[in-house]
Short mmCIF file of C-alpha atoms in Angstrom, two decimals:
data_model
loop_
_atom_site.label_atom_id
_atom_site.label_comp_id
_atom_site.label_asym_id
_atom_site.label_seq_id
_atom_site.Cartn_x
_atom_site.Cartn_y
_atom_site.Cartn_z
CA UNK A 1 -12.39 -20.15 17.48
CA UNK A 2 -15.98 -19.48 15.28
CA UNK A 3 -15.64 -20.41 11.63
CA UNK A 4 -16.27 -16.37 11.24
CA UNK A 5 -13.38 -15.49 13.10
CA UNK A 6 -10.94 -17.84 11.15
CA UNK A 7 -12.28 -16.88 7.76
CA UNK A 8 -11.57 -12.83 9.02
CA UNK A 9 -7.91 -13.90 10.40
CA UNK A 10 -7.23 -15.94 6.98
CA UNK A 11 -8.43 -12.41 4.97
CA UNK A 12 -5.30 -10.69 6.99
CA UNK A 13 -3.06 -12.78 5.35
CA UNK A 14 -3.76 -11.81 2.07
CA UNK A 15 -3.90 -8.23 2.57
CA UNK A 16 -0.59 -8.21 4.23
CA UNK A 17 1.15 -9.60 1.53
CA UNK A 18 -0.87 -7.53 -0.65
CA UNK A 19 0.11 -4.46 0.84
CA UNK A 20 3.68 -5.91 2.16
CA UNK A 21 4.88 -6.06 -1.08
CA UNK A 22 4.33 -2.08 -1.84
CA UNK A 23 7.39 -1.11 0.39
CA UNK A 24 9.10 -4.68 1.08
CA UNK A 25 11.60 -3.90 -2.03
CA UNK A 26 12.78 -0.59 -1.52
CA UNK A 27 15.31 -1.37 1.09
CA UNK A 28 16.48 -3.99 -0.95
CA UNK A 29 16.46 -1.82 -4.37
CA UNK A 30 21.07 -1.62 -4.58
CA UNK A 31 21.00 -5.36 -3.89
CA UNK A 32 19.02 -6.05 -6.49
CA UNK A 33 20.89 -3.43 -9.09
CA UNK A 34 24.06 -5.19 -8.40
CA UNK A 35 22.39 -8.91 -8.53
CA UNK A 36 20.63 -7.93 -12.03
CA UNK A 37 23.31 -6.09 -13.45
CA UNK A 38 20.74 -2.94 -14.12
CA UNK A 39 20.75 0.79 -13.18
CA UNK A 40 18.24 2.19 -11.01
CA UNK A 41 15.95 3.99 -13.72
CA UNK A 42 14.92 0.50 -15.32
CA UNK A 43 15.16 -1.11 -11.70
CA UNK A 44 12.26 1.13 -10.58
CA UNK A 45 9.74 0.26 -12.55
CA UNK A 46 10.11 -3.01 -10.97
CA UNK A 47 9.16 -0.93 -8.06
CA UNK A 48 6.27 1.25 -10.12
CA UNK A 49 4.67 -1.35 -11.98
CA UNK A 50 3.41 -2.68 -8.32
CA UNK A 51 2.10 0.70 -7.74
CA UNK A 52 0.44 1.82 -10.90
CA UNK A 53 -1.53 -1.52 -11.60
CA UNK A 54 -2.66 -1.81 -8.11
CA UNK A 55 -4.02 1.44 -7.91
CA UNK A 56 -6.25 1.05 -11.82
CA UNK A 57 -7.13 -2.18 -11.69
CA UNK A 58 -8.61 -2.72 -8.01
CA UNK A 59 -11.90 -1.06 -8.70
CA UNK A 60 -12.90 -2.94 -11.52
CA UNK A 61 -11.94 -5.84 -10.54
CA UNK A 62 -12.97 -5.45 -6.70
CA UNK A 63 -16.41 -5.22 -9.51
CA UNK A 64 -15.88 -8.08 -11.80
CA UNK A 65 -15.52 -10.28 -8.42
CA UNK A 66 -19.01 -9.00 -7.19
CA UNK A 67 -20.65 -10.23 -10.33
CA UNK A 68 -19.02 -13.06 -10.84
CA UNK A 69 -18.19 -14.79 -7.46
CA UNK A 70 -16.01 -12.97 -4.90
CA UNK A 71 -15.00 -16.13 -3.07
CA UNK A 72 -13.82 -17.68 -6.44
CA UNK A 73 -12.45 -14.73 -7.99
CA UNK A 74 -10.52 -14.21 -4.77
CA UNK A 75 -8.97 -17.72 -4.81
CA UNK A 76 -7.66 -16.74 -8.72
CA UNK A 77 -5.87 -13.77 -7.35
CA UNK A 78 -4.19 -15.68 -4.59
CA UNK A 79 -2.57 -18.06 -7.31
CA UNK A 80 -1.39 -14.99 -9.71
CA UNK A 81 -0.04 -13.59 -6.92
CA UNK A 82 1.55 -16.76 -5.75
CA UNK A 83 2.87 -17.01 -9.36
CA UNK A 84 3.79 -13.40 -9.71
CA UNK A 85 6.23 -13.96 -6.53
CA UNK A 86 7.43 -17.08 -8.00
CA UNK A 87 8.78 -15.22 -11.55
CA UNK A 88 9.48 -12.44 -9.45
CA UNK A 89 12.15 -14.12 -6.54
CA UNK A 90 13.89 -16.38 -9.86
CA UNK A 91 13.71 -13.49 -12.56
CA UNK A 92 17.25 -13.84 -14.55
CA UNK A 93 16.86 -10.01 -16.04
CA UNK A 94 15.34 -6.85 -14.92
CA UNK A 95 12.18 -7.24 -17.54
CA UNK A 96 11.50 -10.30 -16.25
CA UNK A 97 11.13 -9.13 -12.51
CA UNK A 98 9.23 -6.15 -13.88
CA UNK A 99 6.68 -8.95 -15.69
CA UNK A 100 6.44 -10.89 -12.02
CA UNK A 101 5.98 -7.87 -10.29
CA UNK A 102 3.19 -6.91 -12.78
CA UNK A 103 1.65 -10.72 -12.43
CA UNK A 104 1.87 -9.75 -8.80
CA UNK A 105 -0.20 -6.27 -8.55
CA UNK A 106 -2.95 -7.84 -11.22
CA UNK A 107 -3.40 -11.05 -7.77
CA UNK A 108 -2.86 -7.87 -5.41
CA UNK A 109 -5.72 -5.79 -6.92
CA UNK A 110 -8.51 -8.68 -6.64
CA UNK A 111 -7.17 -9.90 -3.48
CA UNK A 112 -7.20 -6.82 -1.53
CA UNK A 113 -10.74 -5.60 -1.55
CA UNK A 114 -12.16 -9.35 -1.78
CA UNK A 115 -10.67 -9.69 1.40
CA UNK A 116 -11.83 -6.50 3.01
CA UNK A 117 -15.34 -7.40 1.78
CA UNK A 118 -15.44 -11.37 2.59
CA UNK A 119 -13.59 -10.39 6.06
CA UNK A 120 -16.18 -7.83 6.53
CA UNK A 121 -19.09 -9.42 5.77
CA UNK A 122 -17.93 -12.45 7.80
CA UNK A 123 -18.39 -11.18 10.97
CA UNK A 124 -21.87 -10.37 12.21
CA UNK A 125 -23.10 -6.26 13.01
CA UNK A 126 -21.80 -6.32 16.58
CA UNK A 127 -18.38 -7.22 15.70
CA UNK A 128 -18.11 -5.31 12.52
CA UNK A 129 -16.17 -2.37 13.80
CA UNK A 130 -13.74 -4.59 15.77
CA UNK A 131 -13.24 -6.51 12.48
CA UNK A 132 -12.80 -3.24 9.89
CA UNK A 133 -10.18 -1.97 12.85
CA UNK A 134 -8.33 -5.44 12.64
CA UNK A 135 -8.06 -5.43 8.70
CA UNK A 136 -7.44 -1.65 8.48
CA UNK A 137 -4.19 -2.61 11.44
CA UNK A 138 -3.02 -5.37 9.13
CA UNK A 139 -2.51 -2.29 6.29
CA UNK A 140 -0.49 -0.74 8.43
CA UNK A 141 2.07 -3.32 9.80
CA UNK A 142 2.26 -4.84 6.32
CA UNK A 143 3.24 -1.10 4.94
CA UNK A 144 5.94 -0.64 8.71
CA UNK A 145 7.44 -3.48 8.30
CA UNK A 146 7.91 -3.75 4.86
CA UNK A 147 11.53 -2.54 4.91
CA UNK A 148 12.12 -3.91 8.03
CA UNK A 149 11.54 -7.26 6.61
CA UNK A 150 13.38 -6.63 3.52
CA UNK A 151 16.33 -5.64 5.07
CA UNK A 152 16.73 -8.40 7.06
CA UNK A 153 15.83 -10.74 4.34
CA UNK A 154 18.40 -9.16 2.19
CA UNK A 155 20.81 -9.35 4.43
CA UNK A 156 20.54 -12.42 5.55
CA UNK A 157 19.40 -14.71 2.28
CA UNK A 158 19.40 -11.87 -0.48
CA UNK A 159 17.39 -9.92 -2.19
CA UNK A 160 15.16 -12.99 -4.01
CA UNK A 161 13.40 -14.18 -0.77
CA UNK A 162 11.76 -10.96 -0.45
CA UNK A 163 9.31 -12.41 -2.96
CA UNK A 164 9.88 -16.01 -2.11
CA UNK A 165 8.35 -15.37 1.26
CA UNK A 166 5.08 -14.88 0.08
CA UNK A 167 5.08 -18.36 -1.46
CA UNK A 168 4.15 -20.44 1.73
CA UNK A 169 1.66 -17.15 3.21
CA UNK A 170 0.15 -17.46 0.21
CA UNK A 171 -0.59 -21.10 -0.06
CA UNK A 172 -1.44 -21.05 3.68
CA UNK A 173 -4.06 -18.76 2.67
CA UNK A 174 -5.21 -20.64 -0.56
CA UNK A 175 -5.68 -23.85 1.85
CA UNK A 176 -7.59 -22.20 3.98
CA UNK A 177 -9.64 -20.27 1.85
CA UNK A 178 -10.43 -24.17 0.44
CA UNK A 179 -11.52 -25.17 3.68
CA UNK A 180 -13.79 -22.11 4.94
CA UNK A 181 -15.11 -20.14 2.03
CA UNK A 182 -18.15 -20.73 0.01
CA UNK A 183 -16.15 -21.03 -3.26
CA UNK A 184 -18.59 -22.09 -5.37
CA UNK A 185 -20.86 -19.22 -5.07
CA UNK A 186 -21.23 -17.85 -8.58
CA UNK A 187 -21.76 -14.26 -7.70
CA UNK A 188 -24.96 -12.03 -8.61
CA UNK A 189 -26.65 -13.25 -11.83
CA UNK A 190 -28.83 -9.95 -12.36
CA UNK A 191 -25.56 -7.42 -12.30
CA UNK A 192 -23.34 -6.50 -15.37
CA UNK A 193 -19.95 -4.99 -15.77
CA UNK A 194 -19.92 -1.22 -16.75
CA UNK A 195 -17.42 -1.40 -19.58
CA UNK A 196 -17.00 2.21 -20.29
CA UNK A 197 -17.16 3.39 -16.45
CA UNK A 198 -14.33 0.84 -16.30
CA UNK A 199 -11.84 1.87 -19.21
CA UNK A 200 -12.07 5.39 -17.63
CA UNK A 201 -11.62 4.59 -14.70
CA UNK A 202 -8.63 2.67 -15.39
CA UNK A 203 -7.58 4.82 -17.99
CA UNK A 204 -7.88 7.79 -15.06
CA UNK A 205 -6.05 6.07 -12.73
CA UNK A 206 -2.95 4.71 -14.75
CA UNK A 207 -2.49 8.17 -16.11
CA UNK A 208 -2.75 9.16 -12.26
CA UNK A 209 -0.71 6.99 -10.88
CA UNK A 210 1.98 7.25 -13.78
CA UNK A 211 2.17 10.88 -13.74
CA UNK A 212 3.14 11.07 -9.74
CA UNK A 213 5.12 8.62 -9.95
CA UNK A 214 7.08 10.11 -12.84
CA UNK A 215 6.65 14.00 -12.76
CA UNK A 216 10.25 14.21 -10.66
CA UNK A 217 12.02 12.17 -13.56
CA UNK A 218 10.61 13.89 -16.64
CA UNK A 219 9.59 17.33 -15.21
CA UNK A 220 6.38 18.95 -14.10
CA UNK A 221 6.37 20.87 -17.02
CA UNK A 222 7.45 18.37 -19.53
CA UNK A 223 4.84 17.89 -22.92
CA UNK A 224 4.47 14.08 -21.21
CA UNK A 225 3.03 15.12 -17.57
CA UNK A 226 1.36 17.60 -19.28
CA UNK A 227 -0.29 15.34 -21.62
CA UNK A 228 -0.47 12.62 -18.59
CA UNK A 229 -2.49 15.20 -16.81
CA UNK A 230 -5.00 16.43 -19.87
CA UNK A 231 -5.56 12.55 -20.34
CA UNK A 232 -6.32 12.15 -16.23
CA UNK A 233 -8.93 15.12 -16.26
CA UNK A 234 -10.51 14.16 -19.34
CA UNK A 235 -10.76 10.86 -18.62
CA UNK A 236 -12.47 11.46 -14.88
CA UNK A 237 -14.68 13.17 -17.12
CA UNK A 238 -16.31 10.78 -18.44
CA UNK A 239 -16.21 8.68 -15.58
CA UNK A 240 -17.94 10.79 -13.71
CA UNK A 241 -20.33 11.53 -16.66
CA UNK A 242 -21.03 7.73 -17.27
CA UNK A 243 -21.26 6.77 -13.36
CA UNK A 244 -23.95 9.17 -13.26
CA UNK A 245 -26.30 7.86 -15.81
CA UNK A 246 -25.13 4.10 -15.78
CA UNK A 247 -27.80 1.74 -14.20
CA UNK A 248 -25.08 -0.55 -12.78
CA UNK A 249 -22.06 1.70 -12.15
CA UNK A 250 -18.58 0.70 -11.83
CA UNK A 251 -18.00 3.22 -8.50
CA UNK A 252 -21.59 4.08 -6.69
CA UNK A 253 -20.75 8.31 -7.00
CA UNK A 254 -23.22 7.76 -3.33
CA UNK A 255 -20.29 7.21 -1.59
CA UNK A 256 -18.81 10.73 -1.87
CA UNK A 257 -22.17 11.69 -0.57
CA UNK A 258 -21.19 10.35 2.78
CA UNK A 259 -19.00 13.27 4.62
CA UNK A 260 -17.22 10.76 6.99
CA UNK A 261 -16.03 8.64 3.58
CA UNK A 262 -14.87 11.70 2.15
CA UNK A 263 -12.76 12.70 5.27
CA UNK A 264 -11.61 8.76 5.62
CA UNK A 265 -10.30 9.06 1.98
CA UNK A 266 -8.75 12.55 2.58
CA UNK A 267 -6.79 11.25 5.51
CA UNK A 268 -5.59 7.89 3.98
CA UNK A 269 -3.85 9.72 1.19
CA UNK A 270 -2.26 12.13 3.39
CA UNK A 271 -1.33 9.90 6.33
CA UNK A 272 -0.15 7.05 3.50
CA UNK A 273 2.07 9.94 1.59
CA UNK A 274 3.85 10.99 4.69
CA UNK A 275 4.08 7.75 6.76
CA UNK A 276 5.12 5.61 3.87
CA UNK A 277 7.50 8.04 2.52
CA UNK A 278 8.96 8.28 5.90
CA UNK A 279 9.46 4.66 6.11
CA UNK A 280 11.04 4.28 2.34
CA UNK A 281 13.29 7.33 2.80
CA UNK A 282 14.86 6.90 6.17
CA UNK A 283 16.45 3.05 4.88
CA UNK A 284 17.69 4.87 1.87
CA UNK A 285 18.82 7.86 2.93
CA UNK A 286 20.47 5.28 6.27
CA UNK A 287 22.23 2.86 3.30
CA UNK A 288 23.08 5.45 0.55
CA UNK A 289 24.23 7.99 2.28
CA UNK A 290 25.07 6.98 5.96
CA UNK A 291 26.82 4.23 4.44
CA UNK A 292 24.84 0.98 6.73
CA UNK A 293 24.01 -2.21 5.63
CA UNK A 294 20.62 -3.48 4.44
CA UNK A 295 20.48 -4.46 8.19
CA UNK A 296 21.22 -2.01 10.15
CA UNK A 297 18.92 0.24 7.73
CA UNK A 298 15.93 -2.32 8.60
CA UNK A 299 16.61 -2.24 11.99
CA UNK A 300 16.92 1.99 12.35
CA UNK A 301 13.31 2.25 10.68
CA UNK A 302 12.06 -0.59 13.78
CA UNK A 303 10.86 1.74 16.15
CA UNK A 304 8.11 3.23 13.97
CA UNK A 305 6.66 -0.48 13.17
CA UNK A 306 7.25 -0.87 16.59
CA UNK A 307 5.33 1.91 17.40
CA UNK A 308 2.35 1.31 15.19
CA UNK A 309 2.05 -2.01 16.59
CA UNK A 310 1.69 -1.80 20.23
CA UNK A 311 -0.62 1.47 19.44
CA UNK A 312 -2.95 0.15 16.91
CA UNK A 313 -5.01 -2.41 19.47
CA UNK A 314 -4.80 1.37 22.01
CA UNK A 315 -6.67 2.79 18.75
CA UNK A 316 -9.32 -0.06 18.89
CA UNK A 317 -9.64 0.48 22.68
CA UNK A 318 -10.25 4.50 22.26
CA UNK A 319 -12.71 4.09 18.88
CA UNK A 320 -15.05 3.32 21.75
CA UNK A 321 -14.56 5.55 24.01
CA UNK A 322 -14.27 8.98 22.36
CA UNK A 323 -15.07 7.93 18.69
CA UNK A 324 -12.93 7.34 15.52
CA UNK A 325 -12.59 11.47 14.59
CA UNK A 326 -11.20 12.66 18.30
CA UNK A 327 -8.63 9.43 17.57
CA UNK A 328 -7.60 10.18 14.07
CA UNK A 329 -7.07 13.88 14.76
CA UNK A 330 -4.44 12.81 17.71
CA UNK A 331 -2.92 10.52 15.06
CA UNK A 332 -2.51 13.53 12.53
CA UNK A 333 -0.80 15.54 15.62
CA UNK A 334 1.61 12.63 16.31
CA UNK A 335 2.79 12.60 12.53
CA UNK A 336 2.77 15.79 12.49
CA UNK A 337 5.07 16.26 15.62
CA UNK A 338 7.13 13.15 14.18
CA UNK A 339 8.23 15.73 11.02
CA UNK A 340 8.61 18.93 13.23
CA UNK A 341 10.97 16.82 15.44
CA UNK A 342 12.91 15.27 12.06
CA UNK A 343 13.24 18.66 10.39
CA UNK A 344 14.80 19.58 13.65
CA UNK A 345 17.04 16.91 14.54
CA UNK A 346 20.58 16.31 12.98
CA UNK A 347 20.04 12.89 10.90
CA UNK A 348 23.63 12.02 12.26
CA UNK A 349 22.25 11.55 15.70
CA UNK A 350 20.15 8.16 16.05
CA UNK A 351 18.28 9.36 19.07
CA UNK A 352 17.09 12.05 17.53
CA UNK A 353 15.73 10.43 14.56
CA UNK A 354 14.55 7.72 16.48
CA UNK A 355 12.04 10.15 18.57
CA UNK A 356 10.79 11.38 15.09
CA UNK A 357 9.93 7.76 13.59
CA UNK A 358 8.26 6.50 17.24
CA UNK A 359 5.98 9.66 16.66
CA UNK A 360 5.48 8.95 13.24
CA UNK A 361 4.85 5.07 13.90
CA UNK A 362 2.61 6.07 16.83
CA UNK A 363 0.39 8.15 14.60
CA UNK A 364 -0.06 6.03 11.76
CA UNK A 365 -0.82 3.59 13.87
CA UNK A 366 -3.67 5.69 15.83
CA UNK A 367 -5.13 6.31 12.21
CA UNK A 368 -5.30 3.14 10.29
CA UNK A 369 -7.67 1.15 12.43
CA UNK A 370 -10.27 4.07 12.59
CA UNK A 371 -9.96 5.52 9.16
CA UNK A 372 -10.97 2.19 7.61
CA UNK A 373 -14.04 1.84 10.00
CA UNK A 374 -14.87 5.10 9.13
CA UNK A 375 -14.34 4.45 5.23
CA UNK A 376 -16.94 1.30 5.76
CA UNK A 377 -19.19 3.96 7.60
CA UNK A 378 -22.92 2.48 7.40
CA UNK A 379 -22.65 0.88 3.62
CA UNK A 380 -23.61 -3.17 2.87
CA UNK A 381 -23.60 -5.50 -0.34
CA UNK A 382 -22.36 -3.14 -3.13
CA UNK A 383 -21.63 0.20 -1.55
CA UNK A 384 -19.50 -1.70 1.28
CA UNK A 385 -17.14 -3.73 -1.45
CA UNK A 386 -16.87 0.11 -3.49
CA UNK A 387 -16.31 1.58 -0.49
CA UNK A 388 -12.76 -0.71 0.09
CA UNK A 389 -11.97 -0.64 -3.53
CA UNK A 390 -11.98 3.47 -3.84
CA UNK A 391 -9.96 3.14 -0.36
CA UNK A 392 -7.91 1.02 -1.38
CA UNK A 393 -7.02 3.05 -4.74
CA UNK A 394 -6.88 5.87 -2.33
CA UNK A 395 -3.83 4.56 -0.47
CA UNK A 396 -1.81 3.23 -3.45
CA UNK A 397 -2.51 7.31 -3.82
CA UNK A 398 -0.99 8.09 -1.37
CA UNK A 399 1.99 5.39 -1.96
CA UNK A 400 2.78 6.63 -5.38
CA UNK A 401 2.97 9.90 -3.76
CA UNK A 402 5.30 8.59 -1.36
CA UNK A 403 7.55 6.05 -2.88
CA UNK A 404 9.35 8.38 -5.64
CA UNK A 405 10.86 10.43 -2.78
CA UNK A 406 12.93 6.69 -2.15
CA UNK A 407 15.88 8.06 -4.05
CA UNK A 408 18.58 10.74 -3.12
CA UNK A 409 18.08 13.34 -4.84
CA UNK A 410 14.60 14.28 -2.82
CA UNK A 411 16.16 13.38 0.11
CA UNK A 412 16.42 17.47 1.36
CA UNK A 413 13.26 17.54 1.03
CA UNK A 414 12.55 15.50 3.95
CA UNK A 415 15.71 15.96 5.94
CA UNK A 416 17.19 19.22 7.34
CA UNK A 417 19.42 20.56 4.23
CA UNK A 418 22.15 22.27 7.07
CA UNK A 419 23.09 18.74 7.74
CA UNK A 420 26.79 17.21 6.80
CA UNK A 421 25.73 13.95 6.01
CA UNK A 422 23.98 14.89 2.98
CA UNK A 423 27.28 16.09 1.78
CA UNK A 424 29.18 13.40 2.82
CA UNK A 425 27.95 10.25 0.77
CA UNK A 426 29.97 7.44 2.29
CA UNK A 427 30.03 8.82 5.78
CA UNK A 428 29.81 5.57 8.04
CA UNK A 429 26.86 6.09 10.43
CA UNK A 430 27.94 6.78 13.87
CA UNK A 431 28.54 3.98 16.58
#
């Protein structure tokens, strides 16, 4: 195996814990409230914190590691997110896992673009799509089998070793990353960090990020969202106002010059909201409501991760062949078709559900692979690590969008209201 090839397969590890640990805990979320002795409203923010810090801090800091070495900036976020898993698998109260979880997302947001960027830039210009496919895959499975995992983790050896299994990925990946990275490289000594582009932009996105996650608890119309959303649109702003006359700016605004990055973006929020909610609201709606185990739950959701993973290397095959827009728009019909058959179906019958997530699962995986290579489109050096950052903020999006739906009461929303088992709360699911 090249040296190139190993340092691209060690970046997968880090973005799949990365982006593992955005769905891992949901499953595992009545476990937990029983374990911690907490209800579910301060239990979620265990679950938000992930979310909202991901999403603002992962431009600037995808940033700060371009100026000041991406290969040693990226070995710093490994560790917090080793430590963040740490405090979060042995946290005694419900504030302290929300702290670990925070420690976690803060490692998450410097990992994940440093890795699409070193990963990228890795490989040499005739591999380069093959490589964007194979970290844009490793989004995907990480996101599938998130529940998957944590139900059978929970299950199995509770709900603490859903964090504790990052531990040895994550010092596999910090021993490598010794070995094959240039980690002494101290980064670009002309460029400097865009302070005000950055406090709006994180200011922008935290206000974002808060206000979909919240709006269902506190009310579209409450003085809070409302204020949430005066602060968001005042605050892009400015950010748009300073990116345009900075010399050095924080995000390049070139890249929403690019029609195929705009489209890329547009479809990973969409496909993220309605795959990921998919895959967070089936396990609840299978445990709270059908009455199954944290097993059985993981195990119900397995065909779509199933599905995404035998067609994601098909997706590579087809970029080829008919090019990356002919392949995402079959993806968008398969998701598509996976919620026309759900909204059909009656939730009480497995097969029928089943059909619905293999369509789902087939889709998503279709998209992710080509969506990424067409986020990276044509860009190098600065543009190409902005390009994965704004991406990257893109999806946690699409995730915040996604994830509040996790909880019963929006659980019509997805799922065909004529059906008795959303009447029926302890109903055993069918054998």
């Amino acid at each position: 195996m090249t040296h190139s090839r190993k340092i691209l397969l060690t970046m997968t590890i880090g973005i799949f814990i990365c982006i593992l640990d955005t769905t891992v805990m949901s499953i595992a979320l009545p476990a937990m409230q029983s374990g911690l002795h907490t209800d579910l409203a301060h239990l979620s923010w265990a679950l938000n914190i992930y979310t909202i810090l991901f999403a603002c801090l992962t431009i600037p800091l995808g940033r700060i590691a371009d100026i000041y070495g991406r290969e040693r900036l990226y070995l710093v976020g490994l560790s917090l997110f080793f430590l963040g898993s740490i405090a979060s698998g042995l946290a005694p109260t419900v504030s302290f896992l929300i702290a670990g979880r925070g420690l976690q997302s803060i490692g998450a947001a410097i990992v994940f673009p440093a890795s699409m960027t070193i990963g990228i830039q890795s490989t040499s210009l005739a591999g380069r799509t093959q490589a964007i496919a194979l970290l844009g895959v490793t989004q995907g499975l990480a996101a599938a089998f998130g529940p998957t995992i944590g139900g059978v983790l929970t299950q199995y050896f509770g709900w603490r070793t859903i964090f504790l299994i990052n531990l040895p990925l994550a010092l596999t990946a910090l021993g490598l990353c010794l070995h094959l990275l240039d980690w002494h490289h101290t980064g670009s000594q002309h460029e400097t960090l865009d302070i005000p582009g950055t406090l709006t932009s994180m200011l922008t996105l935290f206000s974002l990020s808060l206000l979909l996650i919240k709006g269902n608890d506190w009310g579209w119309t409450s003085w809070r969202i409302i204020g949430l959303m005066s602060t968001c649109g005042l605050a892009l702003g400015l950010f748009l106002v300073i990116e345009s006359r900075v010399a050095q700016p924080m995000m390049p605004l070139a890249l929403f010059k690019d029609q195929q990055f705009n489209g890329a973006a547009i479809v990973t929020v969409a496909a993220g909201i309605f795959f990921i909610a998919l895959m967070v609201i089936l396990p609840s709606f299978f445990t709270k409501i059908q009455g199954a185990t944290e097993l059985q739950a993981a195990l119900m959701v397995t065909p779509a991760s199933l599905m995404l993973f035998i067609c994601s290397p098909i997706s590579g095959f087809l970029l080829n062949k008919v090019g990356p827009r002919t392949v995402i728009a079959t993806g968008c019909l398969a998701i598509l078709s996976g919620y026309i058959t759900l909204s059909l179906s009656n939730p009480a019958v497995y097969w029928q559900v089943s059909i619905a997530l293999m369509l789902s699962g087939a889709g998503y995986g279709v998209i992710i692979g080509p969506v990424t290579v067409l986020a990276a489109g044509g860009f190098s050096g600065k543009l190409l690590t902005a390009s994965q950052s704004v991406i990257g903020v893109f999806r946690q999006i699409g995730t915040s969008l996604a994830v509040p739906f996790s909880f019963p009461p929006y659980l019509p929303i997805f799922l065909p209201l004529k059906s008795p088992c959303l009447t029926m709360p302890n109903r055993p699911w069918p054998r």
